[in-house]
Structure formats: structure tokens, C-alpha cells
Amino acid sequence: MATVKLWSDAEVERDARVKAVFDDIRATRKSDFVNNFWRGLAHDAALLERTWASLKAVMVAPGALDPLTKELVYIAVSTVNGCSYCVHSHTAAARAKGLTDAQHGEFLAVVGMASQTNALVTAMQIPVDPEFQVG
Amino acid sequence: MATVKLWSDAEVERDARVKAVFDDIRATRKSDFVNNFWRGLAHDAALLERTWASLKAVMVAPGALDPLTKELVYIAVSTVNGCSYCVHSHTAAARAKGLTDAQHGEFLAVVGMASQTNALVTAMQIPVDPEFQVG
Amino acid sequence: MATVKLWSDAEVERDARVKAVFDDIRATRKSDFVNNFWRGLAHDAALLERTWASLKAVMVAPGALDPLTKELVYIAVSTVNGCSYCVHSHTAAARAKGLTDAQHGEFLAVVGMASQTNALVTAMQIPVDPEFQVG
Amino acid sequence: MATVKLWSDAEVERDARVKAVFDDIRATRKSDFVNNFWRGLAHDAALLERTWASLKAVMVAPGALDPLTKELVYIAVSTVNGCSYCVHSHTAAARAKGLTDAQHGEFLAVVGMASQTNALVTAMQIPVDPEFQVG
Amino acid sequence: MATVKLWSDAEVERDARVKAVFDDIRATRKSDFVNNFWRGLAHDAALLERTWASLKAVMVAPGALDPLTKELVYIAVSTVNGCSYCVHSHTAAARAKGLTDAQHGEFLAVVGMASQTNALVTAMQIPVDPEFQVG
Amino acid sequence: MATVKLWSDAEVERDARVKAVFDDIRATRKSDFVNNFWRGLAHDAALLERTWASLKAVMVAPGALDPLTKELVYIAVSTVNGCSYCVHSHTAAARAKGLTDAQHGEFLAVVGMASQTNALVTAMQIPVDPEFQVG
């Protein structure tokens, strides 16, 4: 189905750079499961390394936003970009980080509301109020 | 600039249904300022009423997600939809609700990261892992 | 502002292929006004010819849908694609073809509603009901 | 496949608020069939109620645009948003409201044409003609 | 699965206009295989003819860009538009035109990078530098 | 206009991490000009560093695709994402790398063609031909 080959664990074992990333994914997530996204990226070790390093810095390292908020932002972006895989994987990640049904329902309401007003604003070509300008 | 007329306060005064919504916006937000979005919607009282009622239920009423998280989700959706007005108005709203520079920077990083992986996933057409399926 | 030069009438006069298209636009629309889109395309005569020929076949020639309905579909597409220019030009075209304020308000409501449910469906990853499958 | 559970009729029966909406959907559409979208929304009664109330007001109540035109606008939005489910469900709805093959072919031509010129305009960054500005 | 019927070769044989296009596709591509896109368009002969004529002029005729570059641009557009079918078909076409794994990996990196910076720019609403303005 | 402050050179001078990135941008591009995108990112040194490091690896370092092809892919993505700033900056970059008017016209034609067929495919929900599946 994919436009690239998804690497099996056996194939990963034979490439030192790819194996190092997979090892770090497993160690970081404390789980043996490595999802298909990384198996697709494995055919380009440099891209795999850069992508994992960025994801680790942005989504795993502690920061100013809590992990669940970051997952919700991730799902919101993925929804509007129409990335079915990403909606699935990050909704699963959000649930693993404690997303409740009530929070999910409210999140859906915000995503729907924003999409609706975005379309209304664009169709009406509303000019930005001076009050919203920075500096 | 807009494709509809933006109603002035004087015009709003002359339409009871529109005035009722504007009054409620002002009372709810405890501010006399009503932004251009509502002035554009004013030409269709029914759409104005429904949109404000929904926004109030979703974004103003207390719920399972904190108000700042909801604003960040709103900005994320607006960014991917390319709605300049909405990015401006909801970033201003988020700052008013306490968004710090550090949080904004981290939010931007998540939005950028998600957009990047969304594109990679779609270009590789990665199939959803069975582990991400619900039920 | 544009990434290409917009041809003036004087420049159009000096290129026979471009001039022929501009002449046909003016004759077809019974107006001397030629909007910026065509002036931008003028730097590639082949693309200009093909684009105008298609637009004429799709939007000008009589067909199974009435002209106003086609303009509304055009604005809907342009809105979701975030094409400010196109929203402006086709809303103007729709008004010239008789779009009333009431129809415009209702059109906006549909565009907003569809955008909202699109986002909800994608965020929930709703599977297609067998009842909607053709054949 | 979905990121939420789709409620069966038995589950709907056990929740009075959800049941009331499902009953109204069935009564309004004069059909026992309730599609998956509503079954996904059922886990959040408030969102379900608001969404159905809006859809009924926008798409079912008589207005200034005929029902088929509204469905075409809905499909156009859904297409550009890449919502496969929505394209399926609203194309089915349009056919039920009388969409002919000739009309569908012409609709497709408009959607394709608009998408093409949207992209050309954006890539050329064409400035809005003053003639298209409102008032 | 489709919202239109996909025409079989037998059905194509019975319609002279459609058959002429299919014959030209086969002759141009020097292959008997005609993919589903054209079978879906077959129900509207005029749209089929125009679409094939444009595709032939843009993608098949020799021009200023090499064929592989054009396929990469095509896949990039299709990725951001979330068109799964188009990503599949044009990645296959690019491979047939010589796309190597190294080139594909680098292409993916560019698509991901652009998507990331696009989102960052939009979320920050960066104004265009005067240096980038034409003329 | 932006939702973040754009750092002036004086402000950059006062932050060692930001200054190091700006110095490297200037050295790499052999130009004193640093465009607004980087001035917006300057408020988050970590995001600035990561973004510049990625851009340098993807767009500046020699690879399997020539620099002009990469710029065209970048503009294509930016166009569909509706990022006006990015279309401007990367079209300028492409011209600096030798893009001719004829190549630009052909590029526009491909972007328009792809957008058109993407929309047609999505509206018809064409299933992927087995011939396009990998492996």
C-alpha cells in the first residue's frame, strides 16, 4: 500500500544507523513496538535520524506545555491536513497520556468550531482588526 | 476588502436580533470591543446567532479542557487552514489567557513538527498500524 | 506583489497569441475589463490559451447546471483552498449573476457547516457506510 | 477503524439525549437509517445535539438556495478538505435529491477548474483587482 | 468505492468519443494499461477529452523542465492535497522515469521541510520581505 | 502584522545562540541579508537552531536532486499550503538558482494540472489501481 518499503526488524538489524535510531525509539518509549512511520523512513537514514531527533526534542523532552496539550495540537494539525495515519497514531498517544472521553469530545468540538469559523472568515475575507496586531 | 459589508455599531443598533447578539458578546467578554468577524456575520442574523451560540458553548463555557489549551487547538486548526485572520485573533486571545513566549515557541514547534510528519506520512502512504485501531 | 509580471494592455498588444485570448475574453464577457489573473498568465501563451479555453467551456458555455450554482461551487472550492483572489473575483461574479444577500448568507452557512463536519469526520476517522457505496 | 466507538442502536436506546437526536434524525429524514457520522458523535451528547440542530437548520429547512445546490456546495467543500466519508455521503444525498450524471460531470469540471486556477493564482500571487473590492 | 462508475474496456468500446481518448492514451504511453482515473472520467466525454488533452500537453510533450522534475512537482502537490490515489500513481510514474531511492528520500525531506516551514510562517504571520517582491 | 516580534540585528547581537545561527546563515548564503522568517523564529533559540540545521541539511548540502528541482518542489508545497510568504521567498530563490520564465510557466502548468486532477480524483473517490501498489 505504501509508496516505500516498510523495513522489518530483520532489515533494521543490518543497518547500523537505522538500528541506532530504532534502539533509541524503543529505549525512549520503553516499548518494543516501533510503528510503521519509522519503518517507512528507514530507507533514508539521514532523514530518519533528523526526524526522530526533532520529534524527541519537541514531543518527548519536558517543556513549557504539558504532553497531552502537545498531542491535542498534533491531532488538530493532522486532522486539517487530512492525515489519517497521524490522526490514528496521535489519538492513540493522547489516550495513553490520559485523554478522557469528555476531553476528546470537547477537543472535537473545538476542532469543528475552528474549521467552521475559518471557512466563514475566508469566504467573507474579513480584514484583521488593528486590535489583533502585535507591536 | 471583505466580500460582505462589515456592520458599524450604528447599523447593529437598528436590527434587534443582531443587537441582541452583540450585547451578549459584549456582556460575555466584559469588553465593548466586537471584532470584525461578527460585523461580517451581522448581515445574516440566523447564522450570527447560531455561530455565537456555538462559540459560546465550545470556547466560553467551562469544560474538560482548560481555556488556553482550547485556544492552542484553535490556532493550530486556523494555521493549517491558512486563515490569517483567525491566527491573529486567536493568538491574541491565547495571550490574553496567559500564553507565555516559551509556550508559544513550543506550540510553534509542535505545529511545525506535525506538519512535517503529516507530509512525510502522506507522501509515503504509510498504512495504519493495527495497534492504533480502536475496539 | 506577484511572483510574475502582470502584462499591461500595451504589452498584450505586442504578442499576437496573447492578444487573441484577451480579445476573446473581452468579446465573451462583453466588457473591456480583463482582470489580473489573465495578465499574470500572459507570460506563458500556451498556458493562457489552455486555461481560458477550459474556463470558457466549463463556466461560460450553457450546461446542465445554472451559472449561479457553478459560481457558488467555485467560491466554495476557492474558500477551502484559501485563495483570497479567487474568493473575491468569483463572489463578484456571483453577484453579477444575481446572487442575493439571503443566498450568500445561506451559502456561507453551508460552507461553514461542511467545514465543521469534515473536520469532525476526519478527527473521528468515521468509516464509510456501505449504504453510500456505488454499484 | 474510527478513533471513537460507533454507537449501535442498542447503545443509543440507553441514553435519553442521544436517543432524542436519533429519533429526530429518523423522523426528519423519514428513514430508519442513521449513518456512522452520528454514531461517532453519540459519545458526546452536547456536540451531537448542536451538530444536528445546525445541520437541520442549514441543510433541511427551506431557504434561499435549493437543496441540490446546497449539496453541491457541500461536496465541493468536502472534496477540497479531502474528507472521503463526506464526499461519499453527500454525493449519495445529492443523487437522492435528483443529481443527474450530466450535472455531476459538470460539477466535477467546475471543481477541477477552480482547483486549477486557485493553484495558479496562489503560485503567481496575483493581487486582487480593485474592481472586485466591495464598497 | 468510487462515487462514479469506472468504465470497463467493453463499455469504452461502445462510446466513440471515449474510445478515441483511450486509444490515444494507449498509443501515447505505449501500454495497454489504462488506469482507473480515466475510467472514472469516461462518464463525461467532454471532461475526459479536455483533461487528457491538458495532461498530454503539460506532462508528455517535451518542454523546459525534464519529465522527472515534473513528476516530483506533481507528487508534491498531490501530497499536500492529500490525494492518496495521485501520490500512488505519480510515484509509480516517477519510478518509471528513473527516480532512485536516494532521490526519493531527498524529495521526501524537501516536502517535509517545506510543510514545516509553511506552518511556522503561517502561525507567525511573517510579512513578505520587500526583497522578495517582483518589479 | 506578525504574531511574534521580528528581531532586529541589534536584538540578535544581544543573544549568543541566535547570533550564532544568524552568522551561519550569512556565511552559508554569502549574503548579509537575513529574511524575516529567521527574525520571527529568533524568539525561540532552540527552534531556530533546529530549523536552520534541517534547512541547511535538506536544501543547501549537495544531494541526489539538483538545487533548482528542490526549490520547485518547495514552491509546489508552499502553493498548496497557501503560504504566500513561502511562495514569494522560494520563487525568488529559484530565480536566483537559474529558473527561466519558460521553466516557471511550465512549472505553473504542472501545479495547476495536478491540483485539477487531485480534485477530480477525490470528488470521484477513485480506488488505487493494483498496478500502483509497491511490493
Tab-separated table of N, CA and C in Angstrom, chain F residues 2 11 13 15 19 26 29-30 38 56 62 64 67-68 71 76 80 85 93 98 108 110 114 117 129-130:
chain	number	residue	atom	x	y	z
F	2	ALA	N	2.877	40.517	12.202
F	2	ALA	CA	3.157	39.153	12.638
F	2	ALA	C	2.582	38.908	14.031
F	11	GLU	N	18.961	43.342	18.216
F	11	GLU	CA	18.472	42.364	19.190
F	11	GLU	C	19.194	41.030	19.034
F	13	GLU	N	22.198	40.610	18.098
F	13	GLU	CA	23.556	40.760	18.657
F	13	GLU	C	23.606	40.441	20.155
F	15	ASP	N	22.002	38.138	21.808
F	15	ASP	CA	21.713	36.744	22.200
F	15	ASP	C	22.695	35.823	21.467
F	19	LYS	N	22.606	34.747	17.606
F	19	LYS	CA	23.655	35.364	16.782
F	19	LYS	C	24.453	34.296	16.012
F	26	ARG	N	24.344	33.841	7.262
F	26	ARG	CA	25.051	34.822	6.428
F	26	ARG	C	26.265	34.188	5.742
F	29	ARG	N	25.044	31.570	3.053
F	29	ARG	CA	24.429	32.191	1.867
F	29	ARG	C	25.329	33.256	1.242
F	30	LYS	N	26.463	33.521	1.866
F	30	LYS	CA	27.386	34.557	1.372
F	30	LYS	C	26.615	35.849	1.085
F	38	TRP	N	13.549	34.050	9.700
F	38	TRP	CA	14.510	33.771	10.778
F	38	TRP	C	14.374	34.779	11.911
F	56	LYS	N	19.466	23.617	6.240
F	56	LYS	CA	20.817	23.532	5.667
F	56	LYS	C	21.087	22.119	5.150
F	62	PRO	N	24.828	19.381	-0.857
F	62	PRO	CA	24.651	18.711	-2.150
F	62	PRO	C	24.014	17.348	-1.943
F	64	ALA	N	21.134	14.202	-4.081
F	64	ALA	CA	20.771	13.448	-5.281
F	64	ALA	C	19.892	14.255	-6.233
F	67	PRO	N	19.650	21.586	-7.008
F	67	PRO	CA	19.056	22.639	-6.167
F	67	PRO	C	17.793	23.270	-6.759
F	68	LEU	N	17.739	23.435	-8.072
F	68	LEU	CA	16.560	24.064	-8.661
F	68	LEU	C	15.331	23.160	-8.535
F	71	GLU	N	13.944	23.528	-5.148
F	71	GLU	CA	13.179	24.771	-4.975
F	71	GLU	C	11.779	24.651	-5.591
F	76	ALA	N	5.956	24.260	-4.866
F	76	ALA	CA	4.721	23.487	-5.080
F	76	ALA	C	4.031	23.228	-3.742
F	80	VAL	N	0.264	24.898	-2.420
F	80	VAL	CA	-0.918	24.154	-1.982
F	80	VAL	C	-1.223	24.453	-0.518
F	85	TYR	N	4.047	33.948	1.914
F	85	TYR	CA	5.439	34.299	2.190
F	85	TYR	C	6.390	33.295	1.542
F	93	ALA	N	14.202	32.496	-4.598
F	93	ALA	CA	15.353	31.593	-4.508
F	93	ALA	C	15.535	30.796	-5.799
F	98	GLY	N	18.566	30.145	-11.171
F	98	GLY	CA	18.535	29.999	-12.621
F	98	GLY	C	17.199	29.705	-13.267
F	108	LEU	N	4.204	26.186	-13.427
F	108	LEU	CA	2.833	26.604	-13.104
F	108	LEU	C	1.813	25.664	-13.739
F	110	VAL	N	2.172	22.532	-14.440
F	110	VAL	CA	2.143	21.245	-13.722
F	110	VAL	C	1.380	21.394	-12.399
F	114	ALA	N	-1.940	19.274	-11.666
F	114	ALA	CA	-2.002	18.354	-10.524
F	114	ALA	C	-3.160	18.723	-9.604
F	117	THR	N	-6.438	17.522	-11.251
F	117	THR	CA	-6.694	16.075	-11.221
F	117	THR	C	-6.829	15.581	-9.778
F	129	ASP	N	-5.299	1.727	-8.380
F	129	ASP	CA	-5.091	0.542	-9.224
F	129	ASP	C	-4.053	-0.371	-8.566
F	130	PRO	N	-4.302	-1.676	-8.601
F	130	PRO	CA	-3.315	-2.615	-8.025
F	130	PRO	C	-1.935	-2.425	-8.661
